[in-house]
XYZ file of C-alpha atoms in Angstrom:
659
model
C -22.483 15.638 -13.540
C -18.784 15.029 -13.051
C -17.323 12.266 -10.866
C -14.485 12.747 -8.391
C -12.713 9.884 -6.611
C -11.572 11.496 -3.369
C -9.305 9.954 -0.759
C -9.173 11.087 2.872
C -5.630 10.381 4.086
C -3.936 11.033 7.415
C -1.782 9.768 10.233
C -3.795 7.829 12.815
C -5.959 10.001 15.129
C -5.691 13.115 12.935
C -9.478 13.031 12.515
C -10.029 11.815 8.962
C -12.971 9.542 9.835
C -14.580 12.422 11.753
C -14.078 14.605 8.670
C -15.729 11.926 6.538
C -18.725 11.921 8.899
C -18.969 15.703 8.725
C -18.862 15.724 4.901
C -21.605 13.088 4.740
C -23.722 14.958 7.276
C -23.361 18.287 5.500
C -24.254 16.610 2.185
C -27.454 15.222 3.724
C -26.372 11.603 3.370
C -26.663 10.858 7.106
C -29.109 12.399 9.590
C -26.875 12.082 12.639
C -23.136 12.454 13.090
C -21.351 9.300 14.163
C -18.496 9.276 16.657
C -15.207 7.412 16.511
C -15.179 7.258 20.313
C -18.588 5.574 20.476
C -18.020 3.395 17.396
C -20.993 4.797 15.474
C -19.306 6.119 12.337
C -20.640 5.376 8.858
C -17.406 4.056 7.332
C -15.957 2.059 10.252
C -18.218 -0.982 9.911
C -15.977 -3.710 11.325
C -16.523 -4.535 14.985
C -12.776 -4.219 15.578
C -12.820 -0.735 14.060
C -15.591 0.309 16.414
C -13.835 -1.189 19.429
C -10.436 0.361 18.720
C -11.550 3.644 17.166
C -9.258 3.186 14.156
C -9.888 2.477 10.483
C -8.650 -0.958 9.388
C -10.320 -1.426 5.992
C -10.842 1.173 3.304
C -14.509 2.135 3.037
C -16.434 3.674 0.147
C -19.352 6.103 0.320
C -20.823 8.374 -2.342
C -22.435 11.811 -2.060
C -23.053 14.907 -4.186
C -21.700 18.451 -3.945
C -23.462 20.640 -6.496
C -22.845 19.027 -9.884
C -20.039 16.785 -8.570
C -20.573 13.168 -7.517
C -17.899 12.375 -4.938
C -16.817 8.769 -4.390
C -15.197 9.262 -1.002
C -12.752 6.617 0.191
C -11.873 6.627 3.895
C -8.504 4.907 4.368
C -6.641 3.615 7.438
C -4.258 5.997 9.173
C -2.363 3.468 11.274
C 0.881 2.425 9.524
C 0.140 -1.259 10.233
C -2.618 -1.072 7.593
C -0.692 0.767 4.901
C -1.617 -1.994 2.424
C -5.185 -0.693 2.381
C -3.922 2.775 1.445
C -1.646 1.268 -1.223
C -4.621 -0.202 -3.065
C -6.646 3.003 -2.984
C -4.075 5.511 -4.239
C -4.208 4.309 -7.828
C -7.958 5.030 -7.954
C -7.828 8.590 -6.694
C -8.415 11.713 -8.726
C -7.427 13.809 -5.717
C -7.029 13.647 -1.946
C -7.496 15.599 1.250
C -4.584 15.139 3.646
C -5.718 15.691 7.228
C -3.134 16.994 9.701
C -3.859 17.499 13.396
C -3.348 21.062 14.645
C -2.143 19.524 17.926
C 0.244 16.751 16.819
C 1.248 18.357 13.516
C 3.220 16.547 10.797
C 3.778 12.894 11.753
C 5.547 9.858 10.306
C 2.583 8.555 8.330
C 1.945 12.055 6.972
C 5.385 11.988 5.354
C 4.848 8.515 3.916
C 1.511 9.500 2.389
C 2.802 12.761 0.913
C 5.723 10.952 -0.728
C 3.335 8.420 -2.263
C 0.899 11.085 -3.493
C 3.736 13.061 -5.080
C 5.157 9.952 -6.725
C 1.763 9.077 -8.226
C 1.016 12.713 -9.199
C -2.227 12.739 -7.212
C -3.226 16.362 -6.443
C -4.224 17.120 -2.850
C -5.374 19.737 -0.366
C -4.568 20.021 3.324
C -7.121 20.196 6.117
C -5.574 21.212 9.442
C -8.018 19.662 11.892
C -8.721 19.980 15.630
C -8.087 23.727 15.831
C -10.466 23.754 18.820
C -8.409 21.285 20.848
C -6.163 22.326 23.723
C -2.625 22.715 22.399
C -3.676 23.499 18.814
C -0.868 25.287 16.942
C -2.350 26.236 13.590
C 0.370 28.657 12.445
C 3.184 26.394 13.659
C 1.704 23.360 11.910
C 1.266 25.340 8.697
C 4.937 26.310 8.922
C 5.942 22.700 9.608
C 4.059 21.541 6.501
C 6.037 24.035 4.431
C 9.436 23.137 5.911
C 9.127 19.405 6.559
C 7.225 18.251 3.466
C 7.984 18.650 -0.269
C 4.907 20.806 -0.842
C 3.920 24.444 -1.468
C 1.044 25.132 0.968
C -1.143 28.236 0.644
C -3.107 29.239 3.758
C -6.738 29.703 2.664
C -8.047 30.712 6.090
C -7.084 31.984 9.510
C -7.964 30.690 12.970
C -9.131 32.891 15.816
C -8.871 31.640 19.424
C -7.092 28.449 18.337
C -6.842 25.839 21.075
C -10.185 26.694 22.712
C -13.817 25.677 22.304
C -14.451 29.196 20.992
C -12.097 28.663 18.049
C -13.480 29.906 14.778
C -12.201 29.922 11.224
C -12.425 32.811 8.800
C -11.914 32.029 5.115
C -9.696 34.462 3.243
C -11.072 36.417 0.287
C -8.787 35.772 -2.723
C -9.369 39.349 -3.877
C -8.118 40.869 -0.648
C -5.061 40.699 1.554
C -3.424 38.648 2.851
C -4.544 35.912 0.418
C -4.288 38.055 -2.747
C -0.534 38.597 -2.414
C 0.088 35.035 -1.190
C -1.808 33.620 -4.171
C -0.101 35.866 -6.688
C 3.379 35.066 -5.397
C 2.761 31.324 -5.217
C 1.054 31.045 -8.601
C 3.502 33.384 -10.361
C 6.325 30.926 -9.708
C 4.809 28.626 -12.358
C 2.877 31.117 -14.521
C 4.971 33.659 -16.444
C 1.951 35.541 -17.804
C 0.515 35.932 -14.347
C 3.905 37.040 -13.029
C 4.163 39.736 -15.689
C 0.717 41.108 -14.922
C 1.312 40.941 -11.167
C 4.429 43.099 -11.517
C 3.265 45.491 -14.233
C -0.555 45.481 -14.431
C -1.992 44.014 -11.184
C -5.492 45.232 -12.144
C -5.669 42.413 -14.705
C -5.524 39.809 -11.942
C -9.214 39.191 -11.367
C -10.512 36.704 -8.832
C -11.709 34.455 -11.656
C -8.262 34.393 -13.241
C -6.564 33.596 -9.930
C -9.063 30.809 -9.254
C -8.484 29.274 -12.713
C -4.712 29.387 -12.231
C -5.053 27.968 -8.731
C -7.184 25.029 -9.916
C -4.744 24.366 -12.765
C -1.703 24.349 -10.472
C -3.480 22.230 -7.865
C -4.233 19.676 -10.595
C -0.554 19.673 -11.589
C 0.571 19.250 -7.984
C 2.414 22.565 -7.901
C 0.537 24.155 -4.999
C -1.473 22.762 -2.094
C -4.184 24.950 -0.528
C -4.462 24.470 3.247
C -7.777 24.840 5.059
C -8.348 24.912 8.814
C -11.212 23.647 10.925
C -12.644 21.200 13.405
C -14.393 18.194 11.863
C -16.341 17.306 15.000
C -18.037 20.734 15.213
C -18.050 21.577 11.497
C -16.016 24.763 11.918
C -14.213 25.576 8.652
C -15.542 22.516 6.789
C -17.773 24.530 4.422
C -14.741 26.172 2.786
C -13.094 22.764 2.336
C -16.283 21.349 0.807
C -16.413 24.194 -1.704
C -12.752 23.616 -2.600
C -13.380 19.898 -3.175
C -16.032 20.761 -5.760
C -14.180 23.608 -7.473
C -10.412 23.130 -7.105
C -9.868 19.410 -7.539
C -9.673 17.770 -10.984
C -11.608 14.766 -12.201
C -10.730 12.231 -14.862
C -12.608 11.881 -18.185
C -14.965 8.906 -18.277
C -16.418 6.964 -21.197
C -19.420 4.790 -20.270
C -19.782 3.740 -23.930
C -16.180 2.598 -24.335
C -14.609 -0.808 -23.660
C -14.751 -2.120 -20.100
C -11.678 -0.985 -18.151
C -11.431 -1.101 -14.368
C -9.475 -2.336 -11.399
C -10.230 -4.530 -8.393
C -8.963 -2.750 -5.283
C -10.656 -4.632 -2.471
C -12.017 -8.124 -1.789
C -14.364 -9.228 0.961
C -16.222 -12.404 1.812
C -20.012 -12.372 2.121
C -22.069 -14.076 4.796
C -22.074 -17.298 2.796
C -18.353 -17.162 2.083
C -18.789 -15.863 -1.480
C -16.128 -13.549 -2.855
C -17.136 -9.886 -3.252
C -14.909 -7.790 -5.514
C -14.781 -3.993 -5.319
C -14.198 -2.525 -8.786
C -13.658 1.048 -9.916
C -14.731 1.376 -13.546
C -12.985 4.041 -15.646
C -14.513 3.052 -18.982
C -17.475 1.063 -20.264
C -20.535 -0.453 -18.600
C -20.863 -3.817 -16.837
C -24.189 -5.668 -17.009
C -25.534 -8.381 -14.748
C -24.664 -11.886 -16.042
C -21.984 -10.404 -18.311
C -18.601 -12.139 -18.580
C -15.637 -10.010 -17.482
C -12.085 -10.498 -18.692
C -9.713 -11.082 -15.773
C -6.042 -12.169 -15.693
C -7.099 -15.719 -14.696
C -9.749 -15.917 -17.394
C -13.330 -14.735 -17.930
C -15.799 -14.743 -15.024
C -19.569 -14.216 -14.966
C -21.105 -11.376 -12.965
C -23.831 -12.730 -10.682
C -24.554 -9.620 -8.650
C -23.856 -5.864 -8.733
C -24.142 -3.384 -5.871
C -23.223 0.289 -6.314
C -22.534 3.131 -3.895
C -24.886 6.082 -4.341
C -26.096 8.830 -1.983
C -24.429 7.237 1.004
C -26.050 3.841 0.491
C -25.265 0.607 -1.318
C -27.974 -1.044 -3.350
C -28.452 -3.735 -5.980
C -28.532 -2.727 -9.653
C -28.561 -4.378 -13.068
C -25.557 -2.469 -14.413
C -22.653 -0.214 -13.398
C -21.172 2.514 -15.598
C -17.828 4.286 -15.793
C -17.194 6.528 -12.804
C -18.967 4.293 -10.317
C -17.530 1.973 -7.701
C -19.293 -1.377 -7.545
C -19.230 -4.477 -5.385
C -19.521 -7.416 -7.750
C -20.277 -11.065 -7.025
C -19.298 -14.070 -9.106
C -15.628 -13.325 -9.783
C -14.250 -16.415 -8.055
C -10.721 -16.117 -9.464
C -10.364 -12.382 -8.816
C -7.432 -11.016 -6.844
C -6.732 -7.574 -5.446
C -4.949 -5.466 -8.046
C -6.447 -7.348 -11.006
C -7.209 -5.258 -14.063
C -10.673 -5.770 -15.555
C -11.216 -5.573 -19.297
C -10.039 -6.934 -22.634
C -6.913 -4.762 -22.884
C -5.489 -5.528 -19.461
C -2.928 -2.886 -18.420
C 0.165 -3.903 -16.550
C -0.126 -3.974 -12.784
C 1.361 -0.890 -11.169
C 4.386 -1.269 -8.968
C 3.767 -1.154 -5.232
C 4.088 2.331 -3.779
C 4.780 1.243 -0.219
C 7.396 -0.999 1.302
C 6.506 -4.650 1.958
C 5.985 -5.784 5.560
C 9.247 -6.157 7.473
C 8.102 -8.318 10.405
C 7.232 -11.994 10.534
C 5.631 -14.095 13.243
C 4.872 -17.772 13.661
C 1.173 -18.572 14.118
C 0.089 -21.576 16.182
C -3.388 -23.075 16.527
C -4.279 -23.519 20.197
C -5.938 -26.830 19.275
C -3.744 -29.055 17.045
C -6.866 -30.254 15.214
C -7.395 -26.663 13.975
C -4.111 -26.472 12.092
C -5.623 -27.074 8.640
C -8.507 -24.684 9.353
C -6.019 -22.035 10.521
C -4.127 -22.266 7.238
C -7.333 -21.865 5.224
C -8.472 -18.910 7.346
C -5.117 -17.139 7.013
C -5.259 -17.651 3.251
C -8.634 -15.892 3.160
C -7.208 -12.980 5.175
C -4.153 -12.811 2.905
C -6.475 -12.801 -0.097
C -7.979 -9.569 1.254
C -4.527 -8.098 1.860
C -1.944 -9.182 -0.762
C 0.934 -7.415 1.015
C 0.478 -9.869 3.892
C 2.536 -12.879 2.866
C 2.044 -16.397 4.176
C 4.785 -18.977 4.457
C 4.314 -22.634 5.335
C 6.825 -25.289 6.266
C 4.921 -28.539 5.915
C 7.797 -30.702 7.161
C 7.588 -29.241 10.670
C 3.968 -28.027 10.432
C 4.834 -24.327 10.809
C 2.878 -21.327 9.502
C 4.348 -17.810 9.325
C 2.610 -14.543 8.490
C 4.323 -11.267 7.609
C 3.173 -8.046 9.254
C 3.628 -4.294 9.356
C 3.338 -4.036 13.136
C 2.096 -5.399 16.435
C -1.353 -3.804 16.162
C -1.925 -5.716 12.956
C -0.977 -8.936 14.747
C -3.632 -8.268 17.398
C -6.230 -7.529 14.728
C -5.486 -10.772 12.856
C -5.660 -12.750 16.089
C -9.014 -11.202 16.967
C -10.364 -11.713 13.442
C -9.428 -15.401 13.498
C -11.451 -15.811 16.687
C -14.505 -13.732 15.782
C -14.849 -14.625 12.092
C -13.533 -18.195 12.036
C -13.843 -19.402 15.651
C -10.134 -20.209 15.764
C -7.960 -19.580 18.799
C -4.409 -18.826 17.708
C -1.250 -17.665 19.422
C 1.476 -15.549 17.845
C 5.141 -15.851 18.706
C 7.389 -12.813 19.077
C 7.858 -11.010 15.779
C 11.194 -11.168 13.989
C 12.597 -8.923 11.247
C 12.370 -10.135 7.650
C 15.620 -9.822 5.725
C 16.062 -10.029 1.959
C 18.833 -11.080 -0.408
C 20.330 -8.961 -3.175
C 22.581 -10.119 -6.005
C 26.270 -9.290 -5.786
C 26.985 -9.906 -9.478
C 25.779 -11.736 -12.575
C 25.456 -15.510 -12.799
C 24.305 -18.149 -15.250
C 22.942 -21.683 -15.093
C 22.301 -24.260 -17.810
C 20.888 -27.796 -17.887
C 20.818 -29.503 -21.300
C 18.312 -32.128 -22.355
C 19.621 -35.758 -22.523
C 22.910 -34.658 -20.954
C 23.961 -35.741 -17.467
C 23.337 -34.798 -14.746
C 20.014 -33.403 -16.059
C 17.290 -35.989 -15.296
C 14.478 -33.971 -16.904
C 13.399 -33.951 -20.542
C 13.999 -30.243 -20.987
C 16.694 -27.652 -21.600
C 16.677 -24.504 -19.474
C 19.309 -21.770 -19.434
C 18.996 -18.751 -17.134
C 21.005 -15.607 -16.444
C 20.517 -13.482 -13.323
C 21.684 -9.914 -12.858
C 20.978 -7.196 -10.275
C 18.472 -4.414 -10.854
C 18.393 -0.963 -9.193
C 17.111 -0.829 -5.607
C 13.337 -0.847 -5.539
C 12.961 -1.984 -9.151
C 11.561 -5.393 -8.170
C 12.059 -8.739 -9.890
C 11.607 -9.201 -13.638
C 11.733 -11.962 -16.243
C 12.465 -11.875 -19.979
C 12.833 -14.362 -22.817
C 16.032 -14.276 -24.885
C 15.165 -17.356 -26.926
C 13.045 -18.133 -29.973
C 9.557 -18.333 -28.477
C 8.284 -20.381 -31.422
C 10.266 -23.514 -30.652
C 8.098 -24.661 -27.705
C 4.470 -24.345 -26.511
C 3.763 -21.066 -24.713
C 2.751 -23.039 -21.613
C 6.349 -24.274 -21.208
C 7.706 -20.721 -21.126
C 4.944 -19.746 -18.735
C 5.890 -22.660 -16.466
C 9.495 -21.421 -16.360
C 8.483 -17.832 -15.600
C 6.068 -18.789 -12.816
C 8.634 -21.125 -11.266
C 11.345 -18.458 -11.404
C 9.272 -16.008 -9.374
C 8.313 -18.738 -6.907
C 11.928 -19.898 -6.478
C 13.140 -16.320 -5.866
C 11.071 -16.308 -2.661
C 13.882 -18.343 -1.039
C 17.440 -17.469 -1.998
C 20.767 -18.934 -0.951
C 20.196 -18.033 2.729
C 16.457 -18.689 2.708
C 15.315 -15.062 2.298
C 13.483 -13.619 -0.696
C 15.723 -12.390 -3.511
C 14.731 -8.858 -4.554
C 15.602 -6.497 -7.399
C 16.697 -9.389 -9.623
C 16.346 -9.743 -13.389
C 16.158 -13.270 -14.789
C 16.573 -13.931 -18.506
C 15.860 -17.291 -20.145
C 18.814 -17.875 -22.466
C 18.268 -21.473 -23.603
C 15.211 -23.649 -24.168
C 14.569 -26.986 -25.827
C 12.018 -29.770 -25.635
C 11.572 -33.282 -27.004
C 8.103 -33.576 -28.482
C 5.895 -35.292 -27.490
C 7.771 -36.513 -24.410
C 8.517 -33.199 -22.662
C 5.892 -31.792 -20.313
C 5.404 -28.536 -18.455
C 6.295 -30.475 -15.302
C 9.802 -31.103 -16.666
C 10.349 -27.349 -16.979
C 8.806 -26.603 -13.579
C 11.025 -29.127 -11.837
C 14.220 -28.252 -13.715
C 13.966 -24.457 -13.405
C 14.724 -24.270 -9.636
C 17.980 -26.206 -10.140
C 19.110 -23.936 -12.983
C 18.141 -20.785 -11.081
C 19.947 -22.022 -7.951
C 23.104 -22.522 -10.025
C 22.835 -19.003 -11.452
C 22.202 -17.439 -8.034
C 25.131 -19.333 -6.515
C 27.392 -18.053 -9.289
C 26.193 -14.469 -8.811
C 26.205 -14.714 -5.010
C 23.842 -12.770 -2.802
C 24.201 -10.530 0.226
C 21.659 -10.600 3.050
C 20.139 -7.170 3.711
C 18.082 -6.026 6.667
C 15.358 -3.345 6.710
C 16.419 0.107 7.862
C 13.956 2.670 9.242
C 14.083 6.439 9.077
C 13.328 7.933 12.494
C 12.145 11.344 13.651
C 12.635 12.372 17.289
C 11.533 15.535 19.066
C 12.871 16.067 22.581
C 13.702 18.909 24.994
C 17.263 20.130 24.464
C 18.156 19.268 28.062
C 17.565 15.542 27.408
C 19.555 15.362 24.180
C 22.814 13.871 25.513
C 21.245 10.722 26.933
C 19.286 10.189 23.744
C 22.342 10.601 21.528
C 24.203 8.043 23.647
C 21.366 5.543 23.195
C 21.251 6.120 19.434
C 25.018 5.721 19.121
C 24.978 2.424 21.038
C 22.164 1.211 18.796
C 24.087 1.940 15.602
C 21.878 4.813 14.476
C 23.051 7.337 11.925
C 21.814 10.893 12.524
C 21.271 12.746 9.244
C 19.847 16.062 10.367
C 19.137 17.974 13.559
C 17.530 21.312 14.317
C 16.955 23.283 17.510
C 14.055 25.701 18.004
C 12.575 26.991 21.259
C 14.684 24.555 23.310
C 13.247 21.623 21.352
C 15.612 19.410 19.353
C 14.467 17.569 16.261
C 16.572 14.613 15.148
C 16.262 12.724 11.892
C 18.279 9.694 10.867
C 18.288 5.994 10.070
C 18.606 2.856 12.160
C 18.184 -0.879 11.675
C 14.502 -1.817 12.029
C 15.363 -4.513 14.550
C 16.406 -1.788 17.034
C 13.318 0.426 16.703
C 11.098 -1.210 19.319
C 13.835 -1.172 21.963
C 14.582 2.525 21.405
C 10.911 3.491 21.411
C 10.532 1.844 24.809
C 13.459 3.795 26.255
C 12.688 7.258 24.836
C 10.009 8.167 27.447
C 12.334 7.417 30.391
C 15.267 9.282 28.861
C 13.170 12.374 28.066
C 10.979 12.482 31.201
C 8.027 11.555 29.044
C 8.391 14.657 26.849
C 10.147 13.096 23.849
C 8.368 11.540 20.868
C 9.694 9.132 18.267
C 8.268 8.173 14.881
C 9.697 5.762 12.340
C 8.958 4.338 8.909
C 10.708 1.946 6.533
C 13.413 3.605 4.444
C 15.584 1.033 2.650
C 17.453 -2.277 2.888
C 21.139 -2.378 3.817
C 23.653 -5.260 4.022
C 23.683 -7.000 7.382
C 26.768 -6.404 9.477
C 28.146 -9.195 11.623
C 27.233 -12.893 11.345
C 25.274 -13.989 8.282
C 21.555 -14.388 8.981
C 19.728 -17.304 7.428
C 16.166 -18.595 7.545
C 15.039 -22.201 7.591
C 13.727 -23.205 4.189
C 10.342 -24.683 3.415
C 9.857 -27.226 0.668
C 12.497 -28.787 -1.559
C 15.896 -27.071 -1.562
C 17.291 -26.630 -5.113
C 20.620 -25.457 -3.632
C 21.063 -29.060 -2.370
C 20.821 -30.992 -5.638
C 20.785 -34.504 -4.167
C 18.085 -33.680 -1.617
C 16.029 -31.808 -4.209
C 16.041 -34.662 -6.743
C 15.221 -37.179 -4.016
C 12.221 -35.050 -3.028
C 11.081 -34.850 -6.659
C 11.280 -38.645 -7.033
C 9.304 -39.165 -3.816
C 6.639 -36.705 -4.923
C 6.384 -38.405 -8.305
C 6.100 -41.844 -6.728
C 3.542 -40.672 -4.191
C 1.244 -38.727 -6.485
C 1.772 -40.451 -9.851
C 0.448 -37.361 -11.651
C -1.002 -37.546 -15.141
C 1.035 -36.417 -18.093
C 1.187 -32.622 -18.577
C 1.588 -32.363 -22.316
C 0.364 -28.829 -22.889
C -0.206 -27.084 -26.173
């Protein structure tokens, strides 16, 4: 038996959860098809998912196709829950991208395809809802080819598309029109096949074409496209066969060292932490200690997903997805095993909105903070920020739907009534140049028993923050260097103007201690001052998020729309006209998106549509934007040192002499 980790990905409402239900039903895992509309689907288990008819949390279910065990992962389609998709992509062997035959290629479709291509995850297309009124199978297939960086191959045709009588006929690879389409597509990347196609076409057997097709699908060179209707099952059989025969799986070694990754965390009924782990090597036994970044943890319970159910077992082997209890210090994204690989870089943009959260009852403020921390623990791309001086709590978001979900979850799961203020855009800071800072031990004005020297320099856009040591690591305990590194990353969360500093490299250029007097606390408290000096020398520029937008509108309504975009500071990159329909693509500051989306229906008589997704950060034009800081401010030396003295006097902490 081989194991395939399969993701079902799509823009919201394309029908991916319905496709999941159909695959489970056809595999005999469930006896009755669930419905998104009635909230009875197998993978949408949260009450909010059933109420709203959308997927919020990634769900896992396992079934078998022939000799292939499929771990199917149903992911959210709404862009507000892109963090769930982010965590799943690294686990996938392959994916099925669902596109609606009615709505066609949408904003989230583009985001997902870019991420799959970047991670080299092979995928197929399933053009769904061919039986719905307005289905445009051929047009959507053409849009996939022209609007996405893919090479689709139509594996079927649709008869009576857009009606309840719609049916799908799978093409025979040995006959036209698929034979020529396959040969031409595959020959682009296979010289031997090209030579035979031109000179000796009789050599091109069905078996040879199928082997070449599977090979090129695995390498992401071609993308077979199937058609159907998930709710009725039309066309799904051909897709199921392709999942088992065309998609690659990764080699697994159940006898090797334990290697896996935690991609999801939940809380059980008693509040215990439940960690979802995909194991690529080795076997985990009950009561075994697992190596995690925060130290070893003992497994107290194992549940695995098999044949559509989850049940308790004594061990889990490579290729299985397990829900494990007992890993109290686990975090999403943690690698599991002795040789812990580096954490992969995020494939999606961070949230760009922030809102202030208020407890309706002042006495619930502490409980609200704890509850939000539990929610953030389940979604690490949701950042929390707290200003204790004025008792304020802020949460970052991807969109307004996510805000509503968090508000509802706080009430249903924690019994907390909370209100959310209007969302504001989160800016960032980028370095302008290079800067240095240095504080020397026993030399004024340094009040700490430590020497710290730091240099900051900009990194390429999207590279993230990094830290490196350019000193002799043997002259101090490792814990002192670790204290500096941790404090650097924490301090970068609030730059000169109060926004997070991104794409910044920090190098430690000087270090010295006085044994046995120096403590890790000296280095933790001194580092923010040195880093603030370096950042001030380098200077930063505040940048705001910019979205890429896609607008389709009747040609007759174009002038009014262009006027609105121009007034809003939009930059139009591309435009096409076909059948009196104009398609515009461009960029605009994220802060303007909501206003434009509200005006598009009126300007286009309700016929225009607008989609948007984060594209990049750009320097803010106009007045400098700043954000009120939380905690001690290292850019104000006098205030910072006063705060440190007060904290020391108030807490009187024990000595931190670490070895």
